[in-house]
PDB file of N, CA and C in Angstrom:
ATOM      1  N   MET A   1     119.622 -22.031-106.690  1.00 49.00           N
ATOM      2  CA  MET A   1     120.082 -22.144-104.989  1.00 49.00           C
ATOM      3  C   MET A   1     120.595 -23.660-104.874  1.00 49.00           C
ATOM      4  N   ARG A   2     121.917 -23.578-103.827  1.00 51.00           N
ATOM      5  CA  ARG A   2     122.454 -24.859-103.689  1.00 51.00           C
ATOM      6  C   ARG A   2     121.834 -25.457-102.596  1.00 51.00           C
ATOM      7  N   ASP A   3     121.765 -26.737-102.651  1.00 46.00           N
ATOM      8  CA  ASP A   3     121.617 -27.725-101.604  1.00 46.00           C
ATOM      9  C   ASP A   3     122.545 -28.004-100.579  1.00 46.00           C
ATOM     10  N   THR A   4     122.577 -27.260 -99.456  1.00 45.00           N
ATOM     11  CA  THR A   4     123.857 -27.630 -98.256  1.00 45.00           C
ATOM     12  C   THR A   4     123.314 -28.453 -97.337  1.00 45.00           C
ATOM     13  N   THR A   5     122.396 -29.441 -97.595  1.00 46.00           N
ATOM     14  CA  THR A   5     121.925 -30.304 -96.362  1.00 46.00           C
ATOM     15  C   THR A   5     123.118 -31.316 -95.928  1.00 46.00           C
ATOM     16  N   LEU A   6     123.322 -31.531 -94.640  1.00 45.00           N
ATOM     17  CA  LEU A   6     124.402 -32.161 -94.293  1.00 45.00           C
ATOM     18  C   LEU A   6     123.869 -33.576 -93.923  1.00 45.00           C
ATOM     19  N   PHE A   7     124.554 -34.704 -94.250  1.00 45.00           N
ATOM     20  CA  PHE A   7     123.926 -35.953 -94.058  1.00 45.00           C
ATOM     21  C   PHE A   7     124.914 -36.579 -92.687  1.00 45.00           C
ATOM     22  N   ILE A   8     124.362 -37.049 -91.833  1.00 44.00           N
ATOM     23  CA  ILE A   8     124.928 -37.386 -90.703  1.00 44.00           C
ATOM     24  C   ILE A   8     124.534 -38.953 -90.668  1.00 44.00           C
ATOM     25  N   ASP A   9     125.248 -39.860 -90.603  1.00 49.00           N
ATOM     26  CA  ASP A   9     124.887 -41.133 -90.357  1.00 49.00           C
ATOM     27  C   ASP A   9     124.845 -41.571 -88.772  1.00 49.00           C
ATOM     28  N   LYS A  10     123.589 -41.504 -88.316  1.00 48.00           N
ATOM     29  CA  LYS A  10     123.127 -41.616 -86.818  1.00 48.00           C
ATOM     30  C   LYS A  10     123.937 -42.781 -86.296  1.00 48.00           C
ATOM     31  N   GLU A  11     123.780 -44.071 -87.050  1.00 50.00           N
ATOM     32  CA  GLU A  11     124.256 -45.287 -86.684  1.00 50.00           C
ATOM     33  C   GLU A  11     125.730 -45.338 -86.443  1.00 50.00           C
ATOM     34  N   ALA A  12     126.437 -44.553 -87.476  1.00 46.00           N
ATOM     35  CA  ALA A  12     128.021 -44.510 -86.986  1.00 46.00           C
ATOM     36  C   ALA A  12     128.226 -43.898 -85.934  1.00 46.00           C
ATOM     37  N   GLN A  13     127.221 -42.903 -85.435  1.00 53.00           N
ATOM     38  CA  GLN A  13     127.566 -42.095 -84.389  1.00 53.00           C
ATOM     39  C   GLN A  13     127.760 -43.275 -83.035  1.00 53.00           C
ATOM     40  N   LEU A  14     127.121 -44.287 -83.231  1.00 53.00           N
ATOM     41  CA  LEU A  14     126.904 -45.228 -82.064  1.00 53.00           C
ATOM     42  C   LEU A  14     128.025 -46.368 -81.679  1.00 53.00           C
ATOM     43  N   ILE A  15     129.010 -46.440 -83.058  1.00 67.00           N
ATOM     44  CA  ILE A  15     130.202 -47.155 -82.581  1.00 67.00           C
ATOM     45  C   ILE A  15     131.391 -46.300 -82.057  1.00 67.00           C
ATOM     46  N   ASN A  16     131.480 -46.735 -80.699  1.00 82.00           N
ATOM     47  CA  ASN A  16     132.368 -46.094 -79.765  1.00 82.00           C
ATOM     48  C   ASN A  16     133.477 -47.051 -79.455  1.00 82.00           C
ATOM     49  N   PHE A  17     134.736 -46.493 -79.617  1.00 90.00           N
ATOM     50  CA  PHE A  17     135.790 -47.541 -79.283  1.00 90.00           C
ATOM     51  C   PHE A  17     137.178 -46.740 -78.793  1.00 90.00           C
ATOM     52  N   ARG A  18     137.811 -47.495 -78.102  1.00 93.00           N
ATOM     53  CA  ARG A  18     139.020 -46.906 -77.372  1.00 93.00           C
ATOM     54  C   ARG A  18     140.208 -47.736 -77.519  1.00 93.00           C
ATOM     55  N   ALA A  19     141.385 -47.273 -77.684  1.00 94.00           N
ATOM     56  CA  ALA A  19     142.629 -48.052 -77.705  1.00 94.00           C
ATOM     57  C   ALA A  19     143.734 -47.466 -77.018  1.00 94.00           C
ATOM     58  N   TYR A  20     144.121 -48.132 -75.754  1.00 95.00           N
ATOM     59  CA  TYR A  20     145.164 -47.748 -74.688  1.00 95.00           C
ATOM     60  C   TYR A  20     146.129 -48.895 -74.481  1.00 95.00           C
ATOM     61  N   PRO A  21     147.369 -48.506 -73.794  1.00 96.00           N
ATOM     62  CA  PRO A  21     148.074 -47.357 -73.915  1.00 96.00           C
ATOM     63  C   PRO A  21     148.418 -46.732 -75.182  1.00 96.00           C
ATOM     64  N   ASN A  22     148.200 -45.464 -75.328  1.00 95.00           N
ATOM     65  CA  ASN A  22     148.888 -44.924 -76.699  1.00 95.00           C
ATOM     66  C   ASN A  22     149.472 -43.635 -76.117  1.00 95.00           C
ATOM     67  N   PRO A  23     150.719 -43.335 -76.457  1.00 96.00           N
ATOM     68  CA  PRO A  23     151.712 -44.601 -77.069  1.00 96.00           C
ATOM     69  C   PRO A  23     152.029 -45.560 -76.264  1.00 96.00           C
ATOM     70  N   THR A  24     152.512 -46.744 -76.868  1.00 96.00           N
ATOM     71  CA  THR A  24     152.648 -47.959 -76.492  1.00 96.00           C
ATOM     72  C   THR A  24     153.906 -48.672 -76.973  1.00 96.00           C
ATOM     73  N   SER A  25     154.469 -49.752 -76.217  1.00 95.00           N
ATOM     74  CA  SER A  25     155.616 -50.404 -76.437  1.00 95.00           C
ATOM     75  C   SER A  25     155.286 -51.927 -77.121  1.00 95.00           C
ATOM     76  N   ASP A  26     154.409 -52.463 -76.634  1.00 96.00           N
ATOM     77  CA  ASP A  26     154.173 -53.926 -77.072  1.00 96.00           C
ATOM     78  C   ASP A  26     152.981 -54.385 -77.006  1.00 96.00           C
ATOM     79  N   ARG A  27     151.841 -53.603 -76.965  1.00 97.00           N
ATOM     80  CA  ARG A  27     150.356 -54.344 -76.997  1.00 97.00           C
ATOM     81  C   ARG A  27     149.463 -52.793 -76.780  1.00 97.00           C
ATOM     82  N   ILE A  28     148.406 -53.176 -77.626  1.00 96.00           N
ATOM     83  CA  ILE A  28     147.196 -52.128 -77.280  1.00 96.00           C
ATOM     84  C   ILE A  28     145.774 -52.843 -76.678  1.00 96.00           C
ATOM     85  N   ILE A  29     145.338 -52.210 -75.828  1.00 96.00           N
ATOM     86  CA  ILE A  29     144.069 -53.012 -75.566  1.00 96.00           C
ATOM     87  C   ILE A  29     142.866 -52.108 -76.270  1.00 96.00           C
ATOM     88  N   ILE A  30     142.022 -52.578 -76.734  1.00 95.00           N
ATOM     89  CA  ILE A  30     140.802 -52.025 -77.407  1.00 95.00           C
ATOM     90  C   ILE A  30     139.625 -52.277 -76.845  1.00 95.00           C
ATOM     91  N   THR A  31     138.723 -51.323 -76.493  1.00 94.00           N
ATOM     92  CA  THR A  31     137.614 -51.781 -75.739  1.00 94.00           C
ATOM     93  C   THR A  31     136.477 -50.940 -76.674  1.00 94.00           C
ATOM     94  N   THR A  32     135.247 -51.711 -76.997  1.00 92.00           N
ATOM     95  CA  THR A  32     134.174 -51.302 -77.733  1.00 92.00           C
ATOM     96  C   THR A  32     132.938 -51.910 -76.956  1.00 92.00           C
ATOM     97  N   GLU A  33     131.904 -50.900 -77.430  1.00 86.00           N
ATOM     98  CA  GLU A  33     130.475 -51.320 -76.843  1.00 86.00           C
ATOM     99  C   GLU A  33     129.841 -52.444 -77.704  1.00 86.00           C
ATOM    100  N   GLU A  34     130.249 -52.723 -78.956  1.00 85.00           N
ATOM    101  CA  GLU A  34     129.720 -53.933 -79.766  1.00 85.00           C
ATOM    102  C   GLU A  34     130.659 -54.449 -80.558  1.00 85.00           C
ATOM    103  N   ASN A  35     130.612 -55.783 -80.925  1.00 90.00           N
ATOM    104  CA  ASN A  35     131.419 -56.615 -81.665  1.00 90.00           C
ATOM    105  C   ASN A  35     131.617 -56.008 -82.949  1.00 90.00           C
ATOM    106  N   THR A  36     132.878 -55.903 -83.211  1.00 92.00           N
ATOM    107  CA  THR A  36     133.292 -55.072 -84.378  1.00 92.00           C
ATOM    108  C   THR A  36     134.438 -55.598 -85.028  1.00 92.00           C
ATOM    109  N   SER A  37     134.886 -55.184 -86.175  1.00 95.00           N
ATOM    110  CA  SER A  37     135.962 -55.699 -87.089  1.00 95.00           C
ATOM    111  C   SER A  37     136.976 -54.357 -86.972  1.00 95.00           C
ATOM    112  N   PHE A  38     138.298 -55.026 -86.628  1.00 96.00           N
ATOM    113  CA  PHE A  38     139.399 -53.778 -86.857  1.00 96.00           C
ATOM    114  C   PHE A  38     140.390 -54.431 -87.730  1.00 96.00           C
ATOM    115  N   SER A  39     141.271 -53.375 -88.284  1.00 97.00           N
ATOM    116  CA  SER A  39     142.429 -53.408 -88.943  1.00 97.00           C
ATOM    117  C   SER A  39     143.630 -52.626 -88.359  1.00 97.00           C
ATOM    118  N   LEU A  40     144.757 -53.212 -88.155  1.00 97.00           N
ATOM    119  CA  LEU A  40     145.974 -52.250 -87.835  1.00 97.00           C
ATOM    120  C   LEU A  40     146.753 -52.246 -89.085  1.00 97.00           C
ATOM    121  N   LEU A  41     146.888 -50.904 -89.797  1.00 96.00           N
ATOM    122  CA  LEU A  41     147.707 -50.584 -91.025  1.00 96.00           C
ATOM    123  C   LEU A  41     148.697 -49.924 -90.586  1.00 96.00           C
ATOM    124  N   ASP A  42     149.988 -49.843 -91.535  1.00 97.00           N
ATOM    125  CA  ASP A  42     150.801 -49.057 -91.546  1.00 97.00           C
ATOM    126  C   ASP A  42     150.665 -48.007 -92.365  1.00 97.00           C
ATOM    127  N   LEU A  43     151.370 -46.547 -92.438  1.00 95.00           N
ATOM    128  CA  LEU A  43     151.261 -45.371 -93.222  1.00 95.00           C
ATOM    129  C   LEU A  43     150.993 -45.588 -94.732  1.00 95.00           C
ATOM    130  N   THR A  44     151.386 -46.681 -95.191  1.00 95.00           N
ATOM    131  CA  THR A  44     150.962 -46.822 -96.591  1.00 95.00           C
ATOM    132  C   THR A  44     149.751 -47.513 -96.758  1.00 95.00           C
ATOM    133  N   GLY A  45     148.922 -47.803 -95.931  1.00 95.00           N
ATOM    134  CA  GLY A  45     147.767 -48.642 -95.896  1.00 95.00           C
ATOM    135  C   GLY A  45     147.761 -50.153 -95.840  1.00 95.00           C
ATOM    136  N   LYS A  46     148.902 -50.780 -95.999  1.00 97.00           N
ATOM    137  CA  LYS A  46     149.095 -52.159 -95.844  1.00 97.00           C
ATOM    138  C   LYS A  46     148.394 -52.633 -94.380  1.00 97.00           C
ATOM    139  N   VAL A  47     147.604 -53.635 -94.762  1.00 97.00           N
ATOM    140  CA  VAL A  47     147.027 -54.137 -93.414  1.00 97.00           C
ATOM    141  C   VAL A  47     147.911 -55.052 -92.867  1.00 97.00           C
ATOM    142  N   LEU A  48     148.297 -54.872 -91.593  1.00 98.00           N
ATOM    143  CA  LEU A  48     149.127 -55.767 -91.010  1.00 98.00           C
ATOM    144  C   LEU A  48     148.447 -56.764 -90.074  1.00 98.00           C
ATOM    145  N   LYS A  49     147.270 -56.397 -89.521  1.00 97.00           N
ATOM    146  CA  LYS A  49     146.690 -57.261 -88.894  1.00 97.00           C
ATOM    147  C   LYS A  49     145.147 -57.197 -88.884  1.00 97.00           C
ATOM    148  N   SER A  50     144.140 -58.009 -88.738  1.00 97.00           N
ATOM    149  CA  SER A  50     142.953 -58.010 -88.654  1.00 97.00           C
ATOM    150  C   SER A  50     142.466 -58.855 -87.601  1.00 97.00           C
ATOM    151  N   PHE A  51     141.290 -58.241 -86.790  1.00 97.00           N
ATOM    152  CA  PHE A  51     140.648 -59.122 -85.736  1.00 97.00           C
ATOM    153  C   PHE A  51     139.449 -58.549 -85.346  1.00 97.00           C
ATOM    154  N   GLU A  52     138.560 -59.157 -84.585  1.00 96.00           N
ATOM    155  CA  GLU A  52     137.329 -58.865 -84.019  1.00 96.00           C
ATOM    156  C   GLU A  52     137.491 -58.528 -82.678  1.00 96.00           C
ATOM    157  N   VAL A  53     136.577 -57.705 -82.308  1.00 96.00           N
ATOM    158  CA  VAL A  53     136.671 -57.013 -80.679  1.00 96.00           C
ATOM    159  C   VAL A  53     135.485 -57.242 -80.404  1.00 96.00           C
ATOM    160  N   ASN A  54     135.137 -57.850 -79.344  1.00 93.00           N
ATOM    161  CA  ASN A  54     133.660 -58.039 -78.657  1.00 93.00           C
ATOM    162  C   ASN A  54     133.904 -57.334 -77.019  1.00 93.00           C
ATOM    163  N   GLN A  55     133.778 -56.096 -76.867  1.00 93.00           N
ATOM    164  CA  GLN A  55     133.897 -55.667 -75.730  1.00 93.00           C
ATOM    165  C   GLN A  55     135.293 -55.054 -75.331  1.00 93.00           C
ATOM    166  N   GLU A  56     136.235 -56.113 -75.101  1.00 96.00           N
ATOM    167  CA  GLU A  56     137.666 -55.734 -75.048  1.00 96.00           C
ATOM    168  C   GLU A  56     138.694 -56.889 -75.640  1.00 96.00           C
ATOM    169  N   LYS A  57     139.665 -56.328 -76.228  1.00 97.00           N
ATOM    170  CA  LYS A  57     140.808 -57.307 -76.631  1.00 97.00           C
ATOM    171  C   LYS A  57     142.075 -56.781 -76.292  1.00 97.00           C
ATOM    172  N   GLU A  58     142.821 -57.551 -76.158  1.00 98.00           N
ATOM    173  CA  GLU A  58     144.370 -57.130 -76.105  1.00 98.00           C
ATOM    174  C   GLU A  58     145.224 -57.691 -77.508  1.00 98.00           C
ATOM    175  N   ILE A  59     145.747 -56.775 -78.226  1.00 97.00           N
ATOM    176  CA  ILE A  59     146.438 -57.096 -79.470  1.00 97.00           C
ATOM    177  C   ILE A  59     148.077 -56.792 -79.229  1.00 97.00           C
ATOM    178  N   SER A  60     148.857 -57.616 -79.207  1.00 97.00           N
ATOM    179  CA  SER A  60     150.298 -57.642 -79.139  1.00 97.00           C
ATOM    180  C   SER A  60     150.736 -56.935 -80.746  1.00 97.00           C
ATOM    181  N   ILE A  61     151.573 -56.148 -80.461  1.00 97.00           N
ATOM    182  CA  ILE A  61     152.312 -55.470 -81.407  1.00 97.00           C
ATOM    183  C   ILE A  61     153.673 -55.112 -81.196  1.00 97.00           C
ATOM    184  N   ALA A  62     154.422 -56.254 -80.325  1.00 97.00           N
ATOM    185  CA  ALA A  62     155.656 -56.162 -79.880  1.00 97.00           C
ATOM    186  C   ALA A  62     156.619 -56.458 -81.187  1.00 97.00           C
ATOM    187  N   GLU A  63     156.117 -57.053 -82.224  1.00 96.00           N
ATOM    188  CA  GLU A  63     157.038 -57.447 -83.547  1.00 96.00           C
ATOM    189  C   GLU A  63     156.915 -56.395 -84.213  1.00 96.00           C
ATOM    190  N   LEU A  64     156.219 -55.380 -84.155  1.00 97.00           N
ATOM    191  CA  LEU A  64     156.248 -54.081 -85.085  1.00 97.00           C
ATOM    192  C   LEU A  64     157.513 -53.166 -84.756  1.00 97.00           C
ATOM    193  N   ASN A  65     157.932 -52.596 -85.838  1.00 97.00           N
ATOM    194  CA  ASN A  65     158.894 -51.465 -85.708  1.00 97.00           C
ATOM    195  C   ASN A  65     158.401 -50.303 -84.865  1.00 97.00           C
ATOM    196  N   SER A  66     159.034 -49.503 -84.151  1.00 97.00           N
ATOM    197  CA  SER A  66     158.429 -48.106 -83.527  1.00 97.00           C
ATOM    198  C   SER A  66     158.181 -47.358 -84.973  1.00 97.00           C
ATOM    199  N   GLY A  67     157.171 -46.843 -84.491  1.00 97.00           N
ATOM    200  CA  GLY A  67     156.311 -45.497 -85.481  1.00 97.00           C
ATOM    201  C   GLY A  67     155.142 -45.355 -85.254  1.00 97.00           C
ATOM    202  N   VAL A  68     154.305 -45.023 -86.367  1.00 97.00           N
ATOM    203  CA  VAL A  68     153.061 -44.445 -86.274  1.00 97.00           C
ATOM    204  C   VAL A  68     152.505 -45.688 -86.807  1.00 97.00           C
ATOM    205  N   TYR A  69     151.068 -46.020 -86.533  1.00 97.00           N
ATOM    206  CA  TYR A  69     150.108 -47.042 -87.134  1.00 97.00           C
ATOM    207  C   TYR A  69     148.788 -46.509 -87.232  1.00 97.00           C
ATOM    208  N   ILE A  70     147.938 -46.992 -87.983  1.00 96.00           N
ATOM    209  CA  ILE A  70     146.409 -46.777 -88.053  1.00 96.00           C
ATOM    210  C   ILE A  70     145.560 -47.844 -87.647  1.00 96.00           C
ATOM    211  N   LEU A  71     144.678 -47.574 -86.618  1.00 95.00           N
ATOM    212  CA  LEU A  71     143.667 -48.600 -86.182  1.00 95.00           C
ATOM    213  C   LEU A  71     142.661 -48.154 -86.793  1.00 95.00           C
ATOM    214  N   LYS A  72     141.833 -49.155 -87.697  1.00 94.00           N
ATOM    215  CA  LYS A  72     140.706 -48.843 -88.570  1.00 94.00           C
ATOM    216  C   LYS A  72     139.533 -49.479 -88.135  1.00 94.00           C
ATOM    217  N   GLU A  73     138.492 -48.996 -87.428  1.00 93.00           N
ATOM    218  CA  GLU A  73     137.217 -49.852 -87.401  1.00 93.00           C
ATOM    219  C   GLU A  73     136.674 -49.903 -88.591  1.00 93.00           C
ATOM    220  N   GLN A  74     136.228 -51.310 -88.973  1.00 90.00           N
ATOM    221  CA  GLN A  74     135.820 -51.646 -90.320  1.00 90.00           C
ATOM    222  C   GLN A  74     134.565 -51.279 -90.827  1.00 90.00           C
ATOM    223  N   ASN A  75     133.479 -51.197 -89.813  1.00 85.00           N
ATOM    224  CA  ASN A  75     131.948 -50.960 -90.273  1.00 85.00           C
ATOM    225  C   ASN A  75     131.945 -49.521 -90.864  1.00 85.00           C
ATOM    226  N   PHE A  76     132.776 -48.675 -90.230  1.00 84.00           N
ATOM    227  CA  PHE A  76     132.256 -47.181 -90.431  1.00 84.00           C
ATOM    228  C   PHE A  76     133.509 -46.380 -91.061  1.00 84.00           C
ATOM    229  N   GLY A  77     134.682 -47.064 -91.122  1.00 86.00           N
ATOM    230  CA  GLY A  77     136.256 -46.614 -91.170  1.00 86.00           C
ATOM    231  C   GLY A  77     136.651 -45.571 -90.303  1.00 86.00           C
ATOM    232  N   THR A  78     136.077 -45.386 -89.285  1.00 88.00           N
ATOM    233  CA  THR A  78     136.703 -44.506 -88.121  1.00 88.00           C
ATOM    234  C   THR A  78     138.392 -45.064 -87.851  1.00 88.00           C
ATOM    235  N   CYS A  79     139.027 -43.922 -87.812  1.00 91.00           N
ATOM    236  CA  CYS A  79     140.424 -44.321 -87.875  1.00 91.00           C
ATOM    237  C   CYS A  79     141.133 -43.510 -86.476  1.00 91.00           C
ATOM    238  N   LEU A  80     141.899 -44.168 -85.997  1.00 93.00           N
ATOM    239  CA  LEU A  80     142.752 -43.780 -84.506  1.00 93.00           C
ATOM    240  C   LEU A  80     144.186 -44.000 -84.841  1.00 93.00           C
ATOM    241  N   LYS A  81     145.168 -43.192 -84.695  1.00 95.00           N
ATOM    242  CA  LYS A  81     146.409 -43.128 -84.804  1.00 95.00           C
ATOM    243  C   LYS A  81     147.032 -44.017 -83.460  1.00 95.00           C
ATOM    244  N   ILE A  82     147.905 -44.590 -83.803  1.00 95.00           N
ATOM    245  CA  ILE A  82     148.522 -45.489 -82.677  1.00 95.00           C
ATOM    246  C   ILE A  82     150.272 -45.333 -82.858  1.00 95.00           C
ATOM    247  N   VAL A  83     150.668 -44.890 -81.812  1.00 96.00           N
ATOM    248  CA  VAL A  83     152.371 -44.804 -81.617  1.00 96.00           C
ATOM    249  C   VAL A  83     152.937 -45.672 -80.876  1.00 96.00           C
ATOM    250  N   LYS A  84     153.782 -46.548 -81.624  1.00 97.00           N
ATOM    251  CA  LYS A  84     154.516 -47.528 -80.854  1.00 97.00           C
ATOM    252  C   LYS A  84     155.992 -46.997 -80.769  1.00 97.00           C
ATOM    253  N   GLU A  85     156.257 -47.054 -79.328  1.00 96.00           N
ATOM    254  CA  GLU A  85     157.671 -46.424 -79.148  1.00 96.00           C
ATOM    255  C   GLU A  85     158.677 -47.656 -79.410  1.00 96.00           C
TER     256      GLU A  85
END
């Protein structure tokens, strides 16, 4: 008999964040319920920026080329696609 138990990390479900506007041309605003660390990565996984967010923070991405980037929450690895126009 195989064990098919699914493990769900209840604490991971409590980290809730939002990034807007998306798509964007020059900045993203990140809101979160808790102080947490984030990284902005390109599609190769290279870290372009790292920063802390405590409730809300505006991050400039004006210097980045148009394209798709990944916003990664560092505590649990939750990712969100960011489109820069």
